[in-house]
PDB file of C-alpha atoms in Angstrom:
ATOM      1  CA  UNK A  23       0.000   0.000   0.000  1.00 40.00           C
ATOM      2  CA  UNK A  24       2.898   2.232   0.660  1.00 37.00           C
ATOM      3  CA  UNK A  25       4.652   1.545  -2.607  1.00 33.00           C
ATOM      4  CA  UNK A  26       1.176   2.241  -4.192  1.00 33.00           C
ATOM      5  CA  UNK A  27       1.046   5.690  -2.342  1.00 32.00           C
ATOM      6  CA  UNK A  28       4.456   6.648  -3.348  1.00 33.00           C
ATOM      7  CA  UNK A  29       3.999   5.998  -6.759  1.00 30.00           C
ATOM      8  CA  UNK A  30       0.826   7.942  -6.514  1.00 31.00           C
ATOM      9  CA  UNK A  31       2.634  11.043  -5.150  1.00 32.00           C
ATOM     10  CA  UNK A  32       5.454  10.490  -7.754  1.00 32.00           C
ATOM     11  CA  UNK A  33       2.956  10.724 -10.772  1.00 31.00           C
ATOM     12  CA  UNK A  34       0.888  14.200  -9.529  1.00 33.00           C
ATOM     13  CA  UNK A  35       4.325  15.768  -8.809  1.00 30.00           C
ATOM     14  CA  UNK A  36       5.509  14.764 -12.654  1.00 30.00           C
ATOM     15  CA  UNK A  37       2.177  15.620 -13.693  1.00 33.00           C
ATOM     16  CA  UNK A  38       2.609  18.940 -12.971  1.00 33.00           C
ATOM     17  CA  UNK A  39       6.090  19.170 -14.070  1.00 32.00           C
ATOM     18  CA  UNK A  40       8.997  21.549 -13.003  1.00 33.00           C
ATOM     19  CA  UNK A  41       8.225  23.860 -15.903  1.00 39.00           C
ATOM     20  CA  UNK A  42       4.816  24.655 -14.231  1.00 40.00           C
ATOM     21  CA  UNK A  43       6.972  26.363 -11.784  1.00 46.00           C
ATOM     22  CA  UNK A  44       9.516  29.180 -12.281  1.00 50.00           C
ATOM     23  CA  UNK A  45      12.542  29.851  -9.931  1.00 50.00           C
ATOM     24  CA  UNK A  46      13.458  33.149  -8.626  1.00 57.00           C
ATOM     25  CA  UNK A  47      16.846  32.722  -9.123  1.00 52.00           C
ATOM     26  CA  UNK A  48      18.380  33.611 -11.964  1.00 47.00           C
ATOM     27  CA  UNK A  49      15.708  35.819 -13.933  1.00 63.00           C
ATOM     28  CA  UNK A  50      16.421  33.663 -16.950  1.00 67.00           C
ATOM     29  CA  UNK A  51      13.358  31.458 -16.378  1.00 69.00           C
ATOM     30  CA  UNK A  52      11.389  34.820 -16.573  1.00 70.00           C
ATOM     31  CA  UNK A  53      12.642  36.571 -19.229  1.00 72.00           C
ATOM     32  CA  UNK A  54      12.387  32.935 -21.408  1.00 75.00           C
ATOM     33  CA  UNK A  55       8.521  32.830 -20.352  1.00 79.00           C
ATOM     34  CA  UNK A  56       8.599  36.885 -21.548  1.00 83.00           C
ATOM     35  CA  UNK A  57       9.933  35.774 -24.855  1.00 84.00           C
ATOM     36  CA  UNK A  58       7.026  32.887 -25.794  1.00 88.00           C
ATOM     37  CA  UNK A  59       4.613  35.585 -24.054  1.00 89.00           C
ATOM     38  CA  UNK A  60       6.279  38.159 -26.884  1.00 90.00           C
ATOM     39  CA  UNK A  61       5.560  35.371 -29.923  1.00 92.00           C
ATOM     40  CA  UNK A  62       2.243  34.919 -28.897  1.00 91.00           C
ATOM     41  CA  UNK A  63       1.614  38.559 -28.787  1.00 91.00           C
ATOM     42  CA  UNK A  64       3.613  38.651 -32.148  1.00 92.00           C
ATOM     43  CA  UNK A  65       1.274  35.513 -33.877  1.00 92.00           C
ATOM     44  CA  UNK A  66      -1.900  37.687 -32.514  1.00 90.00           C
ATOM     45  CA  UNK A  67      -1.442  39.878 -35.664  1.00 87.00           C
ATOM     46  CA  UNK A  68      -4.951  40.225 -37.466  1.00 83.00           C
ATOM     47  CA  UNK A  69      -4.940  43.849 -39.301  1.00 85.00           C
ATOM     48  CA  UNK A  70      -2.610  44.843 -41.784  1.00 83.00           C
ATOM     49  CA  UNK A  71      -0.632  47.424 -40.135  1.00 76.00           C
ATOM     50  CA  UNK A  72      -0.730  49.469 -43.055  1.00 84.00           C
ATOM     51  CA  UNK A  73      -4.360  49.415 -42.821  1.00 89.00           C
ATOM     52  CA  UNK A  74      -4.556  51.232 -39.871  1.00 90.00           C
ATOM     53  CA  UNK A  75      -1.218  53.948 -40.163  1.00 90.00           C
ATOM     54  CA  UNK A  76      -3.950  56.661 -39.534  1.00 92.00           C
ATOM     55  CA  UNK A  77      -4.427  55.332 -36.153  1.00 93.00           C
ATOM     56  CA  UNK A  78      -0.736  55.743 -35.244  1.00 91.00           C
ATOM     57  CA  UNK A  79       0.223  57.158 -31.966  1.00 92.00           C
ATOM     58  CA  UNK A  80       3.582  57.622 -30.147  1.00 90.00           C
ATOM     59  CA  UNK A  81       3.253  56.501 -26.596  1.00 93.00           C
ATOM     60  CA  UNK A  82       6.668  57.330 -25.205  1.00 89.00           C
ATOM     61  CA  UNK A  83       7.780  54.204 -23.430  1.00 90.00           C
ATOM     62  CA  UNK A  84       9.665  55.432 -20.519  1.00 88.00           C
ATOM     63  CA  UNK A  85      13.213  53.574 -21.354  1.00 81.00           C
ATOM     64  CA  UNK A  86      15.284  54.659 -18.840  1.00 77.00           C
ATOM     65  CA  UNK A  87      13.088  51.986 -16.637  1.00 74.00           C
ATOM     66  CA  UNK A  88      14.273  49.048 -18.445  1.00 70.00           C
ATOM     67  CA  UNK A  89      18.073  50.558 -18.687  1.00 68.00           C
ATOM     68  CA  UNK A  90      19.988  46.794 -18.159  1.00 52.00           C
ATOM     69  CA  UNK A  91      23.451  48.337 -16.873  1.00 54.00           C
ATOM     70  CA  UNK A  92      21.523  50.242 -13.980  1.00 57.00           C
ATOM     71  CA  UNK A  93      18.690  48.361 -12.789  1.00 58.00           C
ATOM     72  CA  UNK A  94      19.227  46.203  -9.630  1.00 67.00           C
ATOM     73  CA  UNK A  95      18.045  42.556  -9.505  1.00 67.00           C
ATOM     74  CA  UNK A  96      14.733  44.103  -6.987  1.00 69.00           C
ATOM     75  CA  UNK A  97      13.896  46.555  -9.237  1.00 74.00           C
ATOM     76  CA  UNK A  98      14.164  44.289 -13.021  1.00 74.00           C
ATOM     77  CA  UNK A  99      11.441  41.945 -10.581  1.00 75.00           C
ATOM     78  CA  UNK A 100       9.358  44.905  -9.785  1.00 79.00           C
ATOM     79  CA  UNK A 101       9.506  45.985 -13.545  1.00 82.00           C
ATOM     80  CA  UNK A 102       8.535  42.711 -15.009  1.00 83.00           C
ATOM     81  CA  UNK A 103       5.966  42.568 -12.750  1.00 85.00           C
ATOM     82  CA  UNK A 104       4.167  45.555 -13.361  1.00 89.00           C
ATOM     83  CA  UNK A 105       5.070  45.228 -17.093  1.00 90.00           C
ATOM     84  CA  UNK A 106       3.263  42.117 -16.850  1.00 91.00           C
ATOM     85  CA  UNK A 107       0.325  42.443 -14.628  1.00 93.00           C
ATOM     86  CA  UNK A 108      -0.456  45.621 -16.686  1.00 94.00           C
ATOM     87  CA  UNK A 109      -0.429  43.841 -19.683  1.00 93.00           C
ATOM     88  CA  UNK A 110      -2.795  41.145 -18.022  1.00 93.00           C
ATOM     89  CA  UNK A 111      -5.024  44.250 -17.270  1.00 93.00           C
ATOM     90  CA  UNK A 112      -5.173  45.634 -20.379  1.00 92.00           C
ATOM     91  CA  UNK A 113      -6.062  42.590 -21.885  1.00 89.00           C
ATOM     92  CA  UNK A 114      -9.093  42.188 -19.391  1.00 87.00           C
ATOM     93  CA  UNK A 115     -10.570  45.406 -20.681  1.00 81.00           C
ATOM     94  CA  UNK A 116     -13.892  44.924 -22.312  1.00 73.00           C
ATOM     95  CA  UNK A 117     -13.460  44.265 -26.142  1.00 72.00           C
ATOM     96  CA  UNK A 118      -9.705  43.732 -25.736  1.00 70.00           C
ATOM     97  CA  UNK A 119     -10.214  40.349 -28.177  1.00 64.00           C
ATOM     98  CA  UNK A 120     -12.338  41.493 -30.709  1.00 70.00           C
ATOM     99  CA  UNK A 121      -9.823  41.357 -33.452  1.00 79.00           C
ATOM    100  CA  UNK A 122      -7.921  38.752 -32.505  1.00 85.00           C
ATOM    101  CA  UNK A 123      -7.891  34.842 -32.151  1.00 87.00           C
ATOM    102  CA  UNK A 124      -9.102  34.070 -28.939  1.00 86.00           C
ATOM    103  CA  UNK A 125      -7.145  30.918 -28.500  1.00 90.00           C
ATOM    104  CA  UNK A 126      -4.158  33.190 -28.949  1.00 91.00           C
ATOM    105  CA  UNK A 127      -5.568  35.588 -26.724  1.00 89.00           C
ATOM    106  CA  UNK A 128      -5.977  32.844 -23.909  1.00 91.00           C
ATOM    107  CA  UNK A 129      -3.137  31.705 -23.931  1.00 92.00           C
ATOM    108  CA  UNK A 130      -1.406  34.714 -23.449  1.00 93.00           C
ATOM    109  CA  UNK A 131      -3.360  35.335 -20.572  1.00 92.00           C
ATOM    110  CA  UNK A 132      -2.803  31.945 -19.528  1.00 93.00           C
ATOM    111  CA  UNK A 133       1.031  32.766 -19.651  1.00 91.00           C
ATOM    112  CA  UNK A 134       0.801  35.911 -18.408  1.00 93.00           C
ATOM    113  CA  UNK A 135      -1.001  34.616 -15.040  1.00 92.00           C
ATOM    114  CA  UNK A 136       1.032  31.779 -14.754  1.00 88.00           C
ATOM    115  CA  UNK A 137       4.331  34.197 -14.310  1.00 88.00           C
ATOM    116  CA  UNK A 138       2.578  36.842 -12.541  1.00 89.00           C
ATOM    117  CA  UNK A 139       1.685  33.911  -9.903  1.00 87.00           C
ATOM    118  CA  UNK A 140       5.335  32.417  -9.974  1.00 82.00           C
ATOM    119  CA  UNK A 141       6.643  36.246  -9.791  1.00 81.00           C
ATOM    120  CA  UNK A 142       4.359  37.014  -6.568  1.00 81.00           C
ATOM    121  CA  UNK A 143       5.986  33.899  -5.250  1.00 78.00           C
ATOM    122  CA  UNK A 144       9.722  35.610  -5.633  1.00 71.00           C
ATOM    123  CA  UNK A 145       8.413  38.921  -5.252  1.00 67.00           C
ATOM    124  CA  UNK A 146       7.631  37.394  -1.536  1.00 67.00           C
ATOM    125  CA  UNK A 147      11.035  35.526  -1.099  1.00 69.00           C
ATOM    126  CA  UNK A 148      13.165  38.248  -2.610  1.00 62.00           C
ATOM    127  CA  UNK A 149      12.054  41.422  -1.668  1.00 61.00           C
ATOM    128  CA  UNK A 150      10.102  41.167   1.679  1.00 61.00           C
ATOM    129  CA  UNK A 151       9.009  43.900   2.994  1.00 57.00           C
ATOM    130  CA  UNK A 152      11.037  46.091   0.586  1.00 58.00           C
ATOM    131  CA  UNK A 153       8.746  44.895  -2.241  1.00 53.00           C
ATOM    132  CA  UNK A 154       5.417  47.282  -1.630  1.00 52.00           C
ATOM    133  CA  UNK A 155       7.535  50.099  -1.281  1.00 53.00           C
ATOM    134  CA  UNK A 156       9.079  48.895  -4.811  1.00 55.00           C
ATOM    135  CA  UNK A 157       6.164  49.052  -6.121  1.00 54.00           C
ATOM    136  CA  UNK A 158       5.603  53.086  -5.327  1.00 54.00           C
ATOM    137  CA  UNK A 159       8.933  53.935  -7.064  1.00 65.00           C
ATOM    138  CA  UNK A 160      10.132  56.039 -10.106  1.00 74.00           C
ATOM    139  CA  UNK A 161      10.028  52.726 -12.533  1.00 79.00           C
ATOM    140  CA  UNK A 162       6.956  51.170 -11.852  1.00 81.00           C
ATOM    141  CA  UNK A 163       5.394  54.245 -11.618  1.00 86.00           C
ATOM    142  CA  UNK A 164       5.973  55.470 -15.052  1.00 88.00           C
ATOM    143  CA  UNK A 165       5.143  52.530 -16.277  1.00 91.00           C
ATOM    144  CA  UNK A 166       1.917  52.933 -14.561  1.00 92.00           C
ATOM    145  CA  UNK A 167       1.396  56.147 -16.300  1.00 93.00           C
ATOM    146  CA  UNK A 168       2.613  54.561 -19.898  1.00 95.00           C
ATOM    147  CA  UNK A 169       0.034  52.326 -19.464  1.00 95.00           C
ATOM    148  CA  UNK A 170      -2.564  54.763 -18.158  1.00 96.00           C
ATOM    149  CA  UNK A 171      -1.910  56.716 -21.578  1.00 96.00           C
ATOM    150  CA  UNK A 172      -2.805  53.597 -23.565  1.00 95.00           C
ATOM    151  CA  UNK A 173      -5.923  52.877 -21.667  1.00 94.00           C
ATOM    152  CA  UNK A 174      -7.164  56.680 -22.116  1.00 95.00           C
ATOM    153  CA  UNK A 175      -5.916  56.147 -26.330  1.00 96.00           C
ATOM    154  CA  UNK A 176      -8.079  52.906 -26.495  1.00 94.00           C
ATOM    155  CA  UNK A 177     -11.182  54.987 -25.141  1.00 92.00           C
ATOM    156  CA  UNK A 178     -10.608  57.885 -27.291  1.00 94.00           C
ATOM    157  CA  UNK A 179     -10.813  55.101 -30.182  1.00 93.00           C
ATOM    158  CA  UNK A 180     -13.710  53.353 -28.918  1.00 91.00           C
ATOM    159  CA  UNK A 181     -11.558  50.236 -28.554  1.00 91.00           C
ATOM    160  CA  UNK A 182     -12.165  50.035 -32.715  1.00 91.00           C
ATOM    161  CA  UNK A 183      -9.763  47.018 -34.528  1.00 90.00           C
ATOM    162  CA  UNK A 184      -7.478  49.564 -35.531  1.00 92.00           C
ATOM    163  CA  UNK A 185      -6.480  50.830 -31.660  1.00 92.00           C
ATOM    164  CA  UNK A 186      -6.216  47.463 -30.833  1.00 91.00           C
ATOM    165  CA  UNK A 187      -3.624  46.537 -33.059  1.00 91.00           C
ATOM    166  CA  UNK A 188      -2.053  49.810 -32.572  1.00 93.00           C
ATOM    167  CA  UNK A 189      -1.895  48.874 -29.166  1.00 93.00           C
ATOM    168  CA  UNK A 190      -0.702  45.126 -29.540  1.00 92.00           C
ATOM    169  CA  UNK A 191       1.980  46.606 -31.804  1.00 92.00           C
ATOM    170  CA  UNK A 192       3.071  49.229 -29.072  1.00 94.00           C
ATOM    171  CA  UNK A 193       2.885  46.143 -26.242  1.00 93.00           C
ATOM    172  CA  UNK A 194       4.905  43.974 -28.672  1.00 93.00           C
ATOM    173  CA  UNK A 195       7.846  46.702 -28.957  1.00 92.00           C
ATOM    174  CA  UNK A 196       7.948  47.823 -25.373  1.00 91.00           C
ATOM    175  CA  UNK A 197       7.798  43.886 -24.409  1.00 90.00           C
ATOM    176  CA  UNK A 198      10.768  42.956 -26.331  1.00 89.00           C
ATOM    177  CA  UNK A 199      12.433  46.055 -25.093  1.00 86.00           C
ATOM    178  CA  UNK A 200      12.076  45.029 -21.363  1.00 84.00           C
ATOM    179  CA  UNK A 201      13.352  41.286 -22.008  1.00 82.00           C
ATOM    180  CA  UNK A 202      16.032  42.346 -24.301  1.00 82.00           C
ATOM    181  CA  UNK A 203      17.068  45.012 -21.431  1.00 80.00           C
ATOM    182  CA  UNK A 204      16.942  42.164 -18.560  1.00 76.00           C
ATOM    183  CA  UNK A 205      18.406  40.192 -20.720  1.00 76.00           C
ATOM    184  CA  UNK A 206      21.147  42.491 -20.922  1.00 76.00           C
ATOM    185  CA  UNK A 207      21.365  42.874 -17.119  1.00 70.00           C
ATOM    186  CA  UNK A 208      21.608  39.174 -16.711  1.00 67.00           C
ATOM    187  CA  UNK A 209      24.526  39.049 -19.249  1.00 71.00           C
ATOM    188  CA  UNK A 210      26.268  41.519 -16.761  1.00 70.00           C
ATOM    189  CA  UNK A 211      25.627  40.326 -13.900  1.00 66.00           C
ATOM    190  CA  UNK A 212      27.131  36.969 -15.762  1.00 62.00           C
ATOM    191  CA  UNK A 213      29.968  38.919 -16.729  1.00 59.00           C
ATOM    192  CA  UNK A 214      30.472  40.309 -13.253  1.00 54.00           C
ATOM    193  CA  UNK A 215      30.764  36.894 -11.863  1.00 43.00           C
ATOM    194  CA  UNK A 216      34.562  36.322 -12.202  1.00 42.00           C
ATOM    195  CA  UNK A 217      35.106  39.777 -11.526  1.00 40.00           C
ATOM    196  CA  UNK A 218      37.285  39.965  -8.352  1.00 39.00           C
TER     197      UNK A 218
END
């Protein structure tokens, strides 16, 4: 009966598999899950961008938050974390699917929840009480208000197709420009290793 236990134990533990949960430690695991978020945001392309150029707006992504030589390991977590859980917002707004597949659409949200949750879990380990206040500073902050200026852009459009993929474009470029900038902190902080 014990053997039959054990093996019972052994299957739900492979059954939901190590890559159902992400370390803290390095941020590789995150930015990786950033980059298949990115594709799927990427695949979601329904509109011909050229169809909509008249729709074009210049949201001024605040860069200097993503900066990989200058951000500390606390504040690249609290970065990708509000990057992400305002992303997850945005695409909660009513009407955010309406030109796109919806099987795409899920399972970026799926993704997108599943590293907010494993995030949360590090967010906890790492930053401790230091992580709330985190959360009030310069970086997440303006990317608060970035976001805020989308959100008011979409309602100015009446959330048409066009503002949506406007919007999914804008995601798309800041996205990539957060991971590639972690990315580029974690290649430091590689390089910095050996470093006596």
């Amino acid at each position: 009966m014990a053997l039959l236990l054990s093996l019972l134990t052994a299957l739900v533990l492979l059954s939901s598999g190590p890559a159902r949960t992400l370390g803290c430690d390095p941020l590789e695991d995150h930015v990786l899950l950033s980059r298949e978020n990115v594709e799927l945001l990427r695949d979601m392309n329904s509109i011909s961008p050229l169809f909509c150029l008249k729709d074009r707006q210049h949201f001024r992504f605040p860069r200097a938050v993503v900066d990989g030589s200058q951000v500390q390991k606390a504040q690249a977590l609290s970065v990708l974390h509000q990057m992400l859980q305002q992303i997850s917002d945005l695409l909660a707004t009513e009407n955010s699917s309406v030109p796109w597949n919806t099987t795409l659409v899920d399972l970026l949200r799926t993704g997108l929840h599943r590293q907010l949750e494993d995030l949360d879990t590090c967010w906890a380990r790492e930053m401790g009480e230091e992580g709330p206040a985190l959360a009030t500073q310069g970086p997440t902050l303006a990317l608060k208000r970035y976001f805020q200026g989308i959100r008011l852009y979409l309602k100015e459009k009446q959330y048409s197709d066009c503002a949506w993929e406007v919007v999914r474009v804008e995601i798309l470029r800041s996205f990539s420009s957060t991971i590639a900038a972690l990315q580029e902190r974690l290649r430091n902080e590689d390089g910095d290793v050996g470093s006596p």
